[in-house]
GROMACS .gro file of C-alpha atoms in nm:
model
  450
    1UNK     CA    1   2.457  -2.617  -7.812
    2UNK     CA    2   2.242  -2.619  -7.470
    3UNK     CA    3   2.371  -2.723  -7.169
    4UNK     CA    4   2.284  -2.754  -6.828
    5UNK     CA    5   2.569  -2.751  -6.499
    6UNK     CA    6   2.467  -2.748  -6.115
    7UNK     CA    7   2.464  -2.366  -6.202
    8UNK     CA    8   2.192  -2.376  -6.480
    9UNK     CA    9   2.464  -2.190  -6.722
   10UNK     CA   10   2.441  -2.136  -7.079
   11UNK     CA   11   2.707  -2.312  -7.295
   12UNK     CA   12   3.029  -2.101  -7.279
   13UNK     CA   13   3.211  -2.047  -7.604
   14UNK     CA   14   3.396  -2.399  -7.726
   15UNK     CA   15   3.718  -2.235  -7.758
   16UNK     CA   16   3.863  -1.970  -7.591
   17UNK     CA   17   3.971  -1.606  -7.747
   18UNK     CA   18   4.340  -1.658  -7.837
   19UNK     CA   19   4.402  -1.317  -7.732
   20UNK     CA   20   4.291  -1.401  -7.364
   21UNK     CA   21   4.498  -1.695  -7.339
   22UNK     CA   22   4.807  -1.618  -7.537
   23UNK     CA   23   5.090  -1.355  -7.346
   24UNK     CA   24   5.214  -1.078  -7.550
   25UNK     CA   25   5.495  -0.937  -7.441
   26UNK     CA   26   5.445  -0.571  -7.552
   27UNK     CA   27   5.090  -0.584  -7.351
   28UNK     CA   28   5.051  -0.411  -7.036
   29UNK     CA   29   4.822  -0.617  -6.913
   30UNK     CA   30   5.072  -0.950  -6.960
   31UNK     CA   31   5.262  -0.832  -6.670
   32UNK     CA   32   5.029  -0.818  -6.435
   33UNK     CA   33   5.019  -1.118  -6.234
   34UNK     CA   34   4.774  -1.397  -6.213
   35UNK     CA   35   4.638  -1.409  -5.858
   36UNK     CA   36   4.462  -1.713  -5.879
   37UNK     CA   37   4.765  -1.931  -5.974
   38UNK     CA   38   4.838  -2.050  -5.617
   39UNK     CA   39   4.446  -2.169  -5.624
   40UNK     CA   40   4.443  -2.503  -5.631
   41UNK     CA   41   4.112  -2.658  -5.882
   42UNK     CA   42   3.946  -2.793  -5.639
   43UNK     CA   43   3.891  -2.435  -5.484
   44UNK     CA   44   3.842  -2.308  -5.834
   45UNK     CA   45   3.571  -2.557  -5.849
   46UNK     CA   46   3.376  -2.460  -5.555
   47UNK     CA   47   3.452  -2.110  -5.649
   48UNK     CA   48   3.275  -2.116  -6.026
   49UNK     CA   49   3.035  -2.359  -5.936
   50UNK     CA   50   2.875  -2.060  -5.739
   51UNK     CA   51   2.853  -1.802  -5.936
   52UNK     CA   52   2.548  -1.678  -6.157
   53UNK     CA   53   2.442  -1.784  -6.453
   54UNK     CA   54   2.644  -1.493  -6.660
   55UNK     CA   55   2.972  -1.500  -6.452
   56UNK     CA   56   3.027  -1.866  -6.507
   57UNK     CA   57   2.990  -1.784  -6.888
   58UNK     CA   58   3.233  -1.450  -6.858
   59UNK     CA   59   3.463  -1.677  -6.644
   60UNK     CA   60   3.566  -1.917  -6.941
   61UNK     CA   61   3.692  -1.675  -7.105
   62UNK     CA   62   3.976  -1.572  -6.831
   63UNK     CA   63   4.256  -1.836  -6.928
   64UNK     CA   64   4.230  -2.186  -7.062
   65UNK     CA   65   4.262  -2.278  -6.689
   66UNK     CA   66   3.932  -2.154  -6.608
   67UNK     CA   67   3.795  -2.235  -6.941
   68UNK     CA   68   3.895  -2.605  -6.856
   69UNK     CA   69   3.752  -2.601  -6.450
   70UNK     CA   70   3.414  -2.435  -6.590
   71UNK     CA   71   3.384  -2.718  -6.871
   72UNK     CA   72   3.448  -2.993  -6.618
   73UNK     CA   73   3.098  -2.853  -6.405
   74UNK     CA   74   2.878  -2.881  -6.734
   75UNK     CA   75   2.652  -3.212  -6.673
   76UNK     CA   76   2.400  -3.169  -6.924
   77UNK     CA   77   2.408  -3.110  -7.256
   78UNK     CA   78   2.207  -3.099  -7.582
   79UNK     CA   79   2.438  -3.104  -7.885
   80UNK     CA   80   2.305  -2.846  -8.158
   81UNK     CA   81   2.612  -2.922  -8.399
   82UNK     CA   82   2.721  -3.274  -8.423
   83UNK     CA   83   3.077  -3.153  -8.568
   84UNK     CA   84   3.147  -3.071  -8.233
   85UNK     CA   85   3.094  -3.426  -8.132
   86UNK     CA   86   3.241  -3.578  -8.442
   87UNK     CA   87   3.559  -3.414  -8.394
   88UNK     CA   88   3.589  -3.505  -8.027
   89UNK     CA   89   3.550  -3.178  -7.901
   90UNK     CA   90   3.276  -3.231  -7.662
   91UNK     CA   91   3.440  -3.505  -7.495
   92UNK     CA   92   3.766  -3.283  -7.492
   93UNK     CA   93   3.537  -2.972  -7.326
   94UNK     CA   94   3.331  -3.156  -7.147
   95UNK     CA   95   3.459  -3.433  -6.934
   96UNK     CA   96   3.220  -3.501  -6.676
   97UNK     CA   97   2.849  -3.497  -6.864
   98UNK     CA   98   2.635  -3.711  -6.728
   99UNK     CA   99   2.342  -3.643  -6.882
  100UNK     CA  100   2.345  -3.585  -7.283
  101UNK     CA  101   2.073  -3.503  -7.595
  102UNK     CA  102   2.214  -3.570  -7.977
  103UNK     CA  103   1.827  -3.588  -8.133
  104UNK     CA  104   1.862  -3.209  -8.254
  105UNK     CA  105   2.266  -3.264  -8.456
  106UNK     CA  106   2.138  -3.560  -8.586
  107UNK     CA  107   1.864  -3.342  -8.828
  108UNK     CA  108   2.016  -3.211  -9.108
  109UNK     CA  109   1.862  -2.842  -9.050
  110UNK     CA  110   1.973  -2.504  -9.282
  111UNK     CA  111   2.035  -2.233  -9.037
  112UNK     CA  112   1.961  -1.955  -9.258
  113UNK     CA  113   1.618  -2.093  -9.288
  114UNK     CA  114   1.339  -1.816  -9.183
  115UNK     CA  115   1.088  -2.169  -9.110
  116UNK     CA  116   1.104  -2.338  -8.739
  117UNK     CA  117   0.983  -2.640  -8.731
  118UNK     CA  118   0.930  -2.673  -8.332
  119UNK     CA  119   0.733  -2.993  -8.080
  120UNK     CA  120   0.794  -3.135  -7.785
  121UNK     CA  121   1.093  -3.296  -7.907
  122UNK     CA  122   1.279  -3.082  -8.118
  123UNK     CA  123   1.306  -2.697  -8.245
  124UNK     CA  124   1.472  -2.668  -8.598
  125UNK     CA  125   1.523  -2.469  -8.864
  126UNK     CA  126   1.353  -2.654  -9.236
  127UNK     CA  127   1.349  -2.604  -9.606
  128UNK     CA  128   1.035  -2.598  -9.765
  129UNK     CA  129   0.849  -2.607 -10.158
  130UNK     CA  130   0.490  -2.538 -10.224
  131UNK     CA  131   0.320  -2.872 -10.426
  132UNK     CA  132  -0.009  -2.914 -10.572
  133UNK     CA  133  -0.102  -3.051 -10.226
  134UNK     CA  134   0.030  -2.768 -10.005
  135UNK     CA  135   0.363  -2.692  -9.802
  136UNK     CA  136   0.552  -3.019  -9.784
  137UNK     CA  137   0.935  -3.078  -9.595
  138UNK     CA  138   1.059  -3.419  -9.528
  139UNK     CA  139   1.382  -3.382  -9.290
  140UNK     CA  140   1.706  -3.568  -9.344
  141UNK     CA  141   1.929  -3.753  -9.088
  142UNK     CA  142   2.237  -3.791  -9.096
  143UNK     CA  143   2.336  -4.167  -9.160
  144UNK     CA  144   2.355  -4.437  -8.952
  145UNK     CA  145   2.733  -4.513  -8.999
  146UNK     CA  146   2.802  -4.152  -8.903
  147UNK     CA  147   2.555  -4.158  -8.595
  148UNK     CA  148   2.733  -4.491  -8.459
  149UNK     CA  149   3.080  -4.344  -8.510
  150UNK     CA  150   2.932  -4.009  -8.313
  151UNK     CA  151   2.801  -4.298  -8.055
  152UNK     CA  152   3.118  -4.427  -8.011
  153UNK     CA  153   3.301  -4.125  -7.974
  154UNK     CA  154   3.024  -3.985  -7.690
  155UNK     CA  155   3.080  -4.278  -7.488
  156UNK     CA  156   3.485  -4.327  -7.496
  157UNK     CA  157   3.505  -4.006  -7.360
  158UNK     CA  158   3.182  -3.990  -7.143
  159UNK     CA  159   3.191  -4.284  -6.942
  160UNK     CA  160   2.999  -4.154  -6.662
  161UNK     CA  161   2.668  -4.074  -6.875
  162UNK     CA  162   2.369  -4.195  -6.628
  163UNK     CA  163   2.132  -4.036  -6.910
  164UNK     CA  164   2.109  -4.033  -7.277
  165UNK     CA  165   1.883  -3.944  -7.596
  166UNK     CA  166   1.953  -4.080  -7.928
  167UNK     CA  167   1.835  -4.050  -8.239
  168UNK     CA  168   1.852  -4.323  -8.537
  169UNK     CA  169   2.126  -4.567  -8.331
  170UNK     CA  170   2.121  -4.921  -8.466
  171UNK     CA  171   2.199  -5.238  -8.281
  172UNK     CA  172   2.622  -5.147  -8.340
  173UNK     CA  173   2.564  -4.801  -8.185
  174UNK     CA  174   2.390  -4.916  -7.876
  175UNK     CA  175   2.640  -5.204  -7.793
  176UNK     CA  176   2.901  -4.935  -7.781
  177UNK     CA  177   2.727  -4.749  -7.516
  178UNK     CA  178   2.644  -5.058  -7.314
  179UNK     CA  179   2.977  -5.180  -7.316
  180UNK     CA  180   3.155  -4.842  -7.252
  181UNK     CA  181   2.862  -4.670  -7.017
  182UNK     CA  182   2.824  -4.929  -6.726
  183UNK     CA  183   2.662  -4.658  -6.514
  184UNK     CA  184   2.357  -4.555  -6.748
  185UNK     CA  185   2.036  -4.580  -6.627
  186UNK     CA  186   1.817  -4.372  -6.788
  187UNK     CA  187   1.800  -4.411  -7.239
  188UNK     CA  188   1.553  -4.248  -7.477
  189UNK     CA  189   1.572  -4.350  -7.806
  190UNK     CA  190   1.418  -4.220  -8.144
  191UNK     CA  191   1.359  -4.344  -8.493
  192UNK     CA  192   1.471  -4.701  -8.385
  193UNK     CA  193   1.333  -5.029  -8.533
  194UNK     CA  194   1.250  -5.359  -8.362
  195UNK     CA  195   1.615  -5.531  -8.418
  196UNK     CA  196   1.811  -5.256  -8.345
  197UNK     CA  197   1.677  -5.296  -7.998
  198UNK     CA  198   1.861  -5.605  -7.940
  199UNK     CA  199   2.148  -5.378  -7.872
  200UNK     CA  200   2.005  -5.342  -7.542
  201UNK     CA  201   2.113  -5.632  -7.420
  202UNK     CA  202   2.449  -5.514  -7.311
  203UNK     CA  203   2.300  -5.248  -7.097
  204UNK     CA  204   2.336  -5.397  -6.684
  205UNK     CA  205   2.163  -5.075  -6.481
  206UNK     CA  206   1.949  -4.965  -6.755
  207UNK     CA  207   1.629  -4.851  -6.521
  208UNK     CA  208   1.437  -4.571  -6.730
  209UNK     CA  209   1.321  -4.636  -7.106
  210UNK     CA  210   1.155  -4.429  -7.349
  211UNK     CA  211   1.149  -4.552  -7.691
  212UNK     CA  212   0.935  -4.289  -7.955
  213UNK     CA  213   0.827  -4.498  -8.265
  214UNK     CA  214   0.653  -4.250  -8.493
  215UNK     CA  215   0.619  -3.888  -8.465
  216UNK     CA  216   0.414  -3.687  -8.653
  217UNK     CA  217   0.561  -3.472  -8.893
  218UNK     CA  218   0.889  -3.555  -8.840
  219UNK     CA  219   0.969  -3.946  -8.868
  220UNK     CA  220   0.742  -4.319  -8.891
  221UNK     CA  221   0.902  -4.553  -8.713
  222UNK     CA  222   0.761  -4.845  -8.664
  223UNK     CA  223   0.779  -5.025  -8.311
  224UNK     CA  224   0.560  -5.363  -8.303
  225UNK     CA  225   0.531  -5.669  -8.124
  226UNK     CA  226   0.822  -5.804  -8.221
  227UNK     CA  227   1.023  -5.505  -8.071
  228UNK     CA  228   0.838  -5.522  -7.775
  229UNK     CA  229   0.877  -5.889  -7.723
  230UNK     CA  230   1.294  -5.825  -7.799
  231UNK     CA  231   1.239  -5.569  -7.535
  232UNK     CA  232   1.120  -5.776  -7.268
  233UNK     CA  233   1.374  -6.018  -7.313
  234UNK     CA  234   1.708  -5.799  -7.302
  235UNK     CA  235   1.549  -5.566  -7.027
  236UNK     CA  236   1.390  -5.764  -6.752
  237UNK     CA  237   1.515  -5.482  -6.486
  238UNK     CA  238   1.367  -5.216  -6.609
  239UNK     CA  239   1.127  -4.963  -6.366
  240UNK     CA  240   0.980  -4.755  -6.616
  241UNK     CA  241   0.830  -4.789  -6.944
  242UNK     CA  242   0.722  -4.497  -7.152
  243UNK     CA  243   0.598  -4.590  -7.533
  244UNK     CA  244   0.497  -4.311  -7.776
  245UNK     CA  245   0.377  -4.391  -8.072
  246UNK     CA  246   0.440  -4.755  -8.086
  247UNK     CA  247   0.206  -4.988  -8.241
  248UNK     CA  248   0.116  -5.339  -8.139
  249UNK     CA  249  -0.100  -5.547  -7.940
  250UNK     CA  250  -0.185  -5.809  -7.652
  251UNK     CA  251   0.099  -6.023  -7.760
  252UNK     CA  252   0.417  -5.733  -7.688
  253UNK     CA  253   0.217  -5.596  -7.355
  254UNK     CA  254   0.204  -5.941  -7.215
  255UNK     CA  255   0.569  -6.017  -7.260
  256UNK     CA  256   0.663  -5.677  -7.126
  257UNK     CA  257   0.473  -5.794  -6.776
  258UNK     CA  258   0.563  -6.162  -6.816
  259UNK     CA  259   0.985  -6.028  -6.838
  260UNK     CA  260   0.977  -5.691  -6.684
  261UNK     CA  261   0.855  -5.808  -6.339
  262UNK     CA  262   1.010  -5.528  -6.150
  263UNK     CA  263   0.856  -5.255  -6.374
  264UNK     CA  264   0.652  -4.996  -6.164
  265UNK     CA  265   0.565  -4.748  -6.391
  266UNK     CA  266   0.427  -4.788  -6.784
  267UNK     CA  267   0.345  -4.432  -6.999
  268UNK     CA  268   0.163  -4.508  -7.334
  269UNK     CA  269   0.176  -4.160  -7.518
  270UNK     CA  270  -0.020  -4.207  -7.871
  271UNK     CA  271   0.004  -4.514  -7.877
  272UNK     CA  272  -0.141  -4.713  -8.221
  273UNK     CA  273  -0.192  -5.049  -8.011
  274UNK     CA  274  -0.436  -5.314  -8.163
  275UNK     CA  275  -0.781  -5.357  -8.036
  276UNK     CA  276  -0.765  -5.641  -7.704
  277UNK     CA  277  -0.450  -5.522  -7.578
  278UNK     CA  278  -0.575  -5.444  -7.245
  279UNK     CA  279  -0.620  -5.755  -7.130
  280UNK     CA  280  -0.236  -5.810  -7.113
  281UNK     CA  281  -0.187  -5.555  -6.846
  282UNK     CA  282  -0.265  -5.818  -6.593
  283UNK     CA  283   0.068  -5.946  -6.639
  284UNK     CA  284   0.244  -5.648  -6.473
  285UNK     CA  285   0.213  -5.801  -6.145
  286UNK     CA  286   0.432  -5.518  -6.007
  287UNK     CA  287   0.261  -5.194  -6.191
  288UNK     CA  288   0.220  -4.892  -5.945
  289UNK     CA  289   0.124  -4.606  -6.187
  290UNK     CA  290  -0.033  -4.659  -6.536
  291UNK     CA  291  -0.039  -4.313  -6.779
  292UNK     CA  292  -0.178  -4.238  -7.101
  293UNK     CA  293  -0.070  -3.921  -7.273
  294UNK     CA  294  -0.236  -3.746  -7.596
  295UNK     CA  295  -0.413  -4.114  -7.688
  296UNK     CA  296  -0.664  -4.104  -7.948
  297UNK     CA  297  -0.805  -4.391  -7.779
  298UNK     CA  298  -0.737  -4.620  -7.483
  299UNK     CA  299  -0.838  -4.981  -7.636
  300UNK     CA  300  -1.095  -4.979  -7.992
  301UNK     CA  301  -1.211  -5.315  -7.889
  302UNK     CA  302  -1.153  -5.430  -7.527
  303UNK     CA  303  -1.314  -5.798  -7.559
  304UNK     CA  304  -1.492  -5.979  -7.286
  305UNK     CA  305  -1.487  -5.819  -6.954
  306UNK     CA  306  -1.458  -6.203  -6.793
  307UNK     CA  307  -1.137  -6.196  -6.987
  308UNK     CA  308  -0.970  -5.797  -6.868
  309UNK     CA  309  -0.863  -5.930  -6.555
  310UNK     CA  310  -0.702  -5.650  -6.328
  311UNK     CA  311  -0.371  -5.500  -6.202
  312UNK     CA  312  -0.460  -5.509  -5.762
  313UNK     CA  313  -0.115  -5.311  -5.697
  314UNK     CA  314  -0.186  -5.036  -5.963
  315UNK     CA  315  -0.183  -4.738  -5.714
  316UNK     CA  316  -0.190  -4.459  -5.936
  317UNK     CA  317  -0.392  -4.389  -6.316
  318UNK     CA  318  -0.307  -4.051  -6.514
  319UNK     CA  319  -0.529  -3.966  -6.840
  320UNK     CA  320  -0.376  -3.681  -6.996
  321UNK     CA  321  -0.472  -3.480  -7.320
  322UNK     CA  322  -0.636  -3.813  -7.419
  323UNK     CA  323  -0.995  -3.851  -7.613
  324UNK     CA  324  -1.228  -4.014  -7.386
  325UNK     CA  325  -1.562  -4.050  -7.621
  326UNK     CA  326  -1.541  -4.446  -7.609
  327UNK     CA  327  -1.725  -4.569  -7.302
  328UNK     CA  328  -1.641  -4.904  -7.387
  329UNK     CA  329  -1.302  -4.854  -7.404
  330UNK     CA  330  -1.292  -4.626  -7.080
  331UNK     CA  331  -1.502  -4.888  -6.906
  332UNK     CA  332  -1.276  -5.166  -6.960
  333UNK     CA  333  -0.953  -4.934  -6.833
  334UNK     CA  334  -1.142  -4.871  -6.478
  335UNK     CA  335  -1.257  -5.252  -6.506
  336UNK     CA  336  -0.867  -5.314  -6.539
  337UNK     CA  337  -0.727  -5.053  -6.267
  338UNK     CA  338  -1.022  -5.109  -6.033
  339UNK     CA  339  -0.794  -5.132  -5.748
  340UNK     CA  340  -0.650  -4.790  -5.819
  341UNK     CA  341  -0.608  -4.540  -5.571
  342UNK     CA  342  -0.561  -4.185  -5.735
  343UNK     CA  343  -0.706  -4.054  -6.028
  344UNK     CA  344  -0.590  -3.777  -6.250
  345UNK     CA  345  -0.813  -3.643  -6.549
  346UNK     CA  346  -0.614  -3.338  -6.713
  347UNK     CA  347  -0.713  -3.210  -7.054
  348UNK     CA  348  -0.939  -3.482  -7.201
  349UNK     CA  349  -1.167  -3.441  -7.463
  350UNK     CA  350  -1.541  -3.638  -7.413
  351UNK     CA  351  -1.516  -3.679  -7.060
  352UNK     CA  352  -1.890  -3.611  -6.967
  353UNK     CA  353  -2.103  -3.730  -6.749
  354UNK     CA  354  -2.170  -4.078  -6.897
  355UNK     CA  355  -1.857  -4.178  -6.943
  356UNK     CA  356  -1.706  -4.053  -6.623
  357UNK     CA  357  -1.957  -4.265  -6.419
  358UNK     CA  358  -1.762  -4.636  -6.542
  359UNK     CA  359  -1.564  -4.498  -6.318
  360UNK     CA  360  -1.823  -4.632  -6.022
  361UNK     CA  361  -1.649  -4.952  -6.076
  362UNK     CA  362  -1.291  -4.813  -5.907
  363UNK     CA  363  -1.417  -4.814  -5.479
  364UNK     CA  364  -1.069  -4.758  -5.327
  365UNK     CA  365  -1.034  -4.388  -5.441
  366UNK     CA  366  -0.867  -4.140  -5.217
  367UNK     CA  367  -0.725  -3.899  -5.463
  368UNK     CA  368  -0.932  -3.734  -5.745
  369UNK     CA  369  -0.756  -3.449  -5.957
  370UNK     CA  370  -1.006  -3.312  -6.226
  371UNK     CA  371  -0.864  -3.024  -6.477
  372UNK     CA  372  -0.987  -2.871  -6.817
  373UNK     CA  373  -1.287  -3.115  -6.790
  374UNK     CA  374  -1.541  -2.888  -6.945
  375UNK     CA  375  -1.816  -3.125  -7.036
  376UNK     CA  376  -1.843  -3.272  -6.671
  377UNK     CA  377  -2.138  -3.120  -6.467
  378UNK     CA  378  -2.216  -3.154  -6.100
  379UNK     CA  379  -2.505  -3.417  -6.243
  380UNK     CA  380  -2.237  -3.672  -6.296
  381UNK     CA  381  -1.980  -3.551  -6.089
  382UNK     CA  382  -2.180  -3.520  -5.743
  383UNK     CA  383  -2.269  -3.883  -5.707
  384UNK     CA  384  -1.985  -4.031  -5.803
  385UNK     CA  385  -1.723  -3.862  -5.604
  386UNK     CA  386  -2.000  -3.921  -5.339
  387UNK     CA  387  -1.983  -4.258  -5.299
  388UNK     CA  388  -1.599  -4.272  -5.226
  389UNK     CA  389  -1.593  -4.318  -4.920
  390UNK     CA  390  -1.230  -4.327  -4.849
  391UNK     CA  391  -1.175  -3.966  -5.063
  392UNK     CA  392  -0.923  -3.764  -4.904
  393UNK     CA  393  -0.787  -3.580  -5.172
  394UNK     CA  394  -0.990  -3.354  -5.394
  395UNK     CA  395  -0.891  -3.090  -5.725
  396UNK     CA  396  -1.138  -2.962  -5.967
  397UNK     CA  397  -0.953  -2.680  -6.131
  398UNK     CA  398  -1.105  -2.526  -6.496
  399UNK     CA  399  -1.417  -2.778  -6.534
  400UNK     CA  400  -1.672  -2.497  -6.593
  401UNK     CA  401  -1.987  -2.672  -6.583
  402UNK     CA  402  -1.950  -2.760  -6.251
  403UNK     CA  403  -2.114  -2.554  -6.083
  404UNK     CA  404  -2.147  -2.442  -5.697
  405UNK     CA  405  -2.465  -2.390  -5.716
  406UNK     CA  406  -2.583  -2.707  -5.806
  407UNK     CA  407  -2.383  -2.846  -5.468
  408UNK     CA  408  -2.593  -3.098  -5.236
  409UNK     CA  409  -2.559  -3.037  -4.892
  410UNK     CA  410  -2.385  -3.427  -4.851
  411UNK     CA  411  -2.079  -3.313  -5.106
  412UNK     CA  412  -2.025  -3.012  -4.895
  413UNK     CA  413  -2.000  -3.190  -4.602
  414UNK     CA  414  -1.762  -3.459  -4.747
  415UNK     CA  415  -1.549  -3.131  -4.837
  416UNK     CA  416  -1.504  -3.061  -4.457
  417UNK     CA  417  -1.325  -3.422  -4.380
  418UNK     CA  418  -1.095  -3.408  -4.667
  419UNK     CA  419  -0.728  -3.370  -4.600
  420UNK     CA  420  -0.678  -3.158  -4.947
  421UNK     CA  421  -0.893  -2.922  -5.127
  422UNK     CA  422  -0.830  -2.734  -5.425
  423UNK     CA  423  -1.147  -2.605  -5.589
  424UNK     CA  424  -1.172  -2.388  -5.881
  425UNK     CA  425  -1.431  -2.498  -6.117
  426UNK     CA  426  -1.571  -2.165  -6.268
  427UNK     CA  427  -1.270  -1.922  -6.287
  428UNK     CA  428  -1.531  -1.690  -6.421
  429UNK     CA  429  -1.701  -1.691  -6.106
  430UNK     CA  430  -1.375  -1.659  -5.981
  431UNK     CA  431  -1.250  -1.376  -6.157
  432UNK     CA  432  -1.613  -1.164  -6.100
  433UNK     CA  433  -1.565  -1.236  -5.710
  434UNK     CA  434  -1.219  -1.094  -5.712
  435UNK     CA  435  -1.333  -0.795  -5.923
  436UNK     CA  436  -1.625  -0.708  -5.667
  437UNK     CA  437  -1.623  -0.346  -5.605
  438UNK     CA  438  -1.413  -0.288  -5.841
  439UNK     CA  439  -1.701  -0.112  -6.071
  440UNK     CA  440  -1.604  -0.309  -6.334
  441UNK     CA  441  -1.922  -0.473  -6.396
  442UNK     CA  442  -2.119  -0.138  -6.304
  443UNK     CA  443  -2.318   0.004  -6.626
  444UNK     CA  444  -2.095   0.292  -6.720
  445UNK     CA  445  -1.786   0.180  -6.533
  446UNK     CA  446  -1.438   0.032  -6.660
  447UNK     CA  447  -1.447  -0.191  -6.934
  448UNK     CA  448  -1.386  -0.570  -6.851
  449UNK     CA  449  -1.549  -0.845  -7.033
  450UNK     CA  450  -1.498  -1.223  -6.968
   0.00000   0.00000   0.00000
């Protein structure tokens, strides 16, 4: 079990060594006396809540008095063992979490296992066999009646969670939370099918979503339309939207912006959407920031451009670790955020110089962040970032075919009025400047190849 307090501690044993917390007469160290007894907790609280990372763990283990005061400062937690929950242990320990991950003691996971199976959601241990077709492990969950019960248990005794990630809750599950958690605000939620998410209709401050449909390896879940439509409806105050690996298509977008007026932010993370989907993003009236996150593509078949439309208060547009070979598709996204006014590009594969110029069509630039771009030369990139004229914000960091040498004298100038500048195209050119006089690139000198 991992958990998180103002302190950044490690979890502190669950129960405390008997032999620390029960008196024995014939001890010496029984009759000494316990100076911190006319401590009231608050002072203990302000006390432990300041010390390191180790002493708050060595502390719990002082008297069941200290054990109890340390517990009460945990406020994050991911559960590793869902016994601990089952039992009502971690409600018992922990009284105050406000921020709490099951996903992990919801895998059934051998830990004598010598195979990890690790992402960016999870890091456990797996059984394997070897097949005609190669190594092959399909993980196990615990049930949903056992998961609800677990539910119900977290939030009787945490009533103050603001934050919460589950894995496998069905429509039961979640009304527990809503009806016992009137404070959350933030929910993430796993392996979850479309009607279970009428269960969110109980939730009154529920702010922050994330709902993960499929991931690979691990689980298919499918998320359509008709979740996202049952979304809309028992959400409408919801500020951010994040959707990984959901499919479906114009229909579910456009009742997310038709319901979900107040929504500011929406994250598509390998997302399986139909072809035309774009189109519905017109609907978020209110959308500030639009991201896209390891897509395989942003829209196979984007229609019309007479029929795209646009999103004029989209302020910010993130493409991250996302495959950007489709001009079409990439044309039809700028078409769509052409009122945007920063522009990240981290990671993407394809970005070159024919597809970053649909991005012409977005005037009101003043922030352009550029990183791991390799295929991008100073062909494409010198014109276009030229004719912003409102630029004011500029990072090119890794794209190594951009090239100082192949600078015009107008970019350089446009470098002197911006406000920010971070540029580090070539960190081989880089890296040989810094080494200058070293001797390190001298015939007979050190070593040193790039």
């Amino acid at each position: 079990m991992r958990f998180n307090s103002h302190s950044n501690s490690d979890t502190p044993p669950s129960e405390p060594d008997e032999t620390l917390t029960t008196p024995d007469k014939n001890s010496p160290v029984s009759s000494k006396p316990d100076f911190t007894s006319p401590l009231s907790d608050q002072i203990l609280i302000s006390i432990l809540s300041n010390l390191t990372k180790s002493q708050q763990i060595s502390s719990c283990l002082v008297c069941k008095r200290w054990l109890r005061i340390s517990g009460g400062l945990v406020k994050s937690l991911r559960l590793l063992d869902w016994d601990f929950l089952d039992s009502g242990r971690l409600a018992h320990r922990f009284p105050n979490l406000l921020d709490v991950d099951i996903v992990q003691a919801c895998i059934v996971s051998p830990r004598n296992s010598g195979i990890c199976f690790s992402n960016k959601f999870v890091s456990i241990h797996v059984n394997s066999f070897i097949s005609d077709s190669g190594f092959i492990w399909k993980p196990d969950f615990l049930s949903p009646n056992l998961i609800d019960r677990g539910i119900q248990i977290l939030a009787q005794g945490c009533p103050n969670l603001r934050r919460l990630v589950l894995l496998g809750a069905t429509k039961e599950g979640l009304a527990s939370i809503a009806n016992e958690c009137l404070a959350l605000q933030e929910l993430e939620l796993c392996s979850i099918t479309d009607m279970d998410l009428k269960g969110l209709a109980g939730f009154r401050n529920l702010q922050i979503l994330k709902l993960i449909g499929s991931v690979d390896g691990l689980y298919d879940s499918v998320i359509s339309d008709i979740g996202l439509t049952i979304l809309a409806q028992v959400c409408p105050r919801l500020l951010k939207l994040e959707l990984v690996g959901c499919e479906g298509s114009y229909d579910g977008i456009k009742a997310i912006g038709q319901c979900c007026q107040m929504m500011e932010e929406l994250t598509l993370s390998d997302h399986r959407l139909e072809g035309g989907w774009l189109a519905a993003l017109s609907y978020c009236t209110n959308l500030k920031t639009l991201k896209f996150q390891s897509c395989k593509f942003i829209d196979p078949n984007p229609g019309p451009d007479v029929h795209l439309g646009s999103c004029p208060t989209l302020e910010e547009l993130h493409l991250q670790r996302c495959q950007l070979r489709d001009k079409q598709g990439l044309g039809a996204l700028f078409l769509v955020c052409e009122a945007v006014r920063e522009l990240v590009f981290e990671d993407c594969w394809g970005l070159d110089n024919n597809t970053f110029s649909t991005a012409t069509i977005c005037r009101r630039v003043m922030s352009l962040s550029l990183e791991g771009c390799s295929l991008l030369t100073m062909d494409g990139f010198d014109p276009l970032v030229d004719s912003w004229k409102e630029l004011k914000r500029l990072k090119v960091v890794s794209c190594n075919n951009i090239k100082d040498s192949a600078m015009s004298p107008e970019l350089a100038t446009l470098f002197s009025l911006l406000k920010e500048l971070k540029w580090r195209p070539d960190s081989k050119s880089i890296l040989s400047s810094g080494l200058h006089g070293t001797g390190i690139w001298q015939k007979g000198g050190r070593s040193f190849k790039i």
